[in-house]
Tab-separated table of C-alpha atoms in Angstrom:
chain	number	residue	atom	x	y	z
A	1	MET	CA	-18.291	-8.430	28.838
A	2	ASN	CA	-15.454	-10.882	28.470
A	3	PHE	CA	-14.533	-13.333	25.750
A	4	ARG	CA	-15.879	-16.393	27.620
A	5	LEU	CA	-19.236	-14.699	28.078
A	6	VAL	CA	-19.459	-13.967	24.345
A	7	LEU	CA	-18.620	-17.578	23.490
A	8	ALA	CA	-21.199	-18.845	25.995
A	9	LEU	CA	-23.812	-16.510	24.504
A	10	CYS	CA	-23.073	-17.727	20.970
A	11	PHE	CA	-23.221	-21.371	22.036
A	12	MET	CA	-26.514	-20.799	23.859
A	13	LEU	CA	-28.008	-19.131	20.782
A	14	LEU	CA	-26.950	-21.976	18.521
A	15	CYS	CA	-28.723	-24.441	20.812
A	16	THR	CA	-31.957	-22.419	21.162
A	17	PRO	CA	-34.808	-23.938	19.116
A	18	GLY	CA	-37.126	-22.110	16.664
A	19	GLY	CA	-38.536	-18.614	16.277
A	20	ALA	CA	-36.847	-15.335	15.424
A	21	THR	CA	-35.375	-13.778	18.536
A	22	SER	CA	-33.925	-10.339	19.185
A	23	ILE	CA	-31.079	-10.470	21.671
A	24	PRO	CA	-30.042	-7.230	23.386
A	25	VAL	CA	-26.331	-7.021	24.235
A	26	PHE	CA	-25.226	-4.045	26.361
A	27	SER	CA	-21.700	-3.067	27.320
A	28	GLY	CA	-19.480	-0.107	28.032
A	29	ASP	CA	-17.399	1.406	25.267
A	30	GLY	CA	-14.225	1.915	27.260
A	31	SER	CA	-12.358	-1.347	26.817
A	32	PRO	CA	-10.268	-1.222	23.635
A	33	PRO	CA	-9.289	-3.394	21.836
A	34	LYS	CA	-12.240	-5.590	22.910
A	35	MET	CA	-15.167	-3.155	22.515
A	36	PHE	CA	-15.103	0.573	21.864
A	37	VAL	CA	-16.687	3.338	19.810
A	38	HIS	CA	-14.481	5.155	17.299
A	39	GLU	CA	-15.825	7.914	15.053
A	40	GLY	CA	-19.384	6.887	15.872
A	41	ARG	CA	-18.882	3.217	14.910
A	42	GLN	CA	-18.723	0.203	17.194
A	43	ARG	CA	-15.365	-1.516	16.830
A	44	GLY	CA	-13.235	-4.174	18.446
A	45	VAL	CA	-12.534	-7.882	18.563
A	46	LEU	CA	-15.735	-8.813	20.401
A	47	ILE	CA	-17.795	-6.638	18.042
A	48	ASP	CA	-16.372	-8.623	15.112
A	49	ILE	CA	-17.141	-11.938	16.851
A	50	LEU	CA	-20.726	-10.893	17.612
A	51	ALA	CA	-21.216	-9.645	14.026
A	52	TYR	CA	-19.925	-12.978	12.679
A	53	ALA	CA	-22.254	-14.925	14.992
A	54	ASP	CA	-25.177	-12.680	14.024
A	55	GLN	CA	-24.576	-13.342	10.307
A	56	HIS	CA	-24.566	-17.102	10.833
A	57	MET	CA	-27.725	-17.283	12.963
A	58	PRO	CA	-30.627	-16.289	10.714
A	59	ASP	CA	-33.238	-16.955	13.426
A	60	HIS	CA	-31.627	-14.476	15.830
A	61	ARG	CA	-30.748	-10.800	15.675
A	62	MET	CA	-28.237	-9.259	18.041
A	63	ASP	CA	-28.947	-5.692	19.065
A	64	LEU	CA	-25.594	-4.419	20.342
A	65	LYS	CA	-25.417	-1.132	22.241
A	66	LEU	CA	-22.227	0.349	23.662
A	67	TYR	CA	-22.533	3.124	26.232
A	68	PRO	CA	-19.920	5.402	27.821
């Protein structure tokens, strides 16, 4: 998942009307510093961006899963 894709996803979510929506986001964990798992926690720049977007979109919930 690259930075442009994350921005496009956030923009799309901001423009989506009504109703609570769960949004699954899947990615690999092997691309530090963008997305990775360290000591059992999801970390990285894109994780922070998605967490920020998730906090500011009360009608949506991002379900982020990183896999090896």
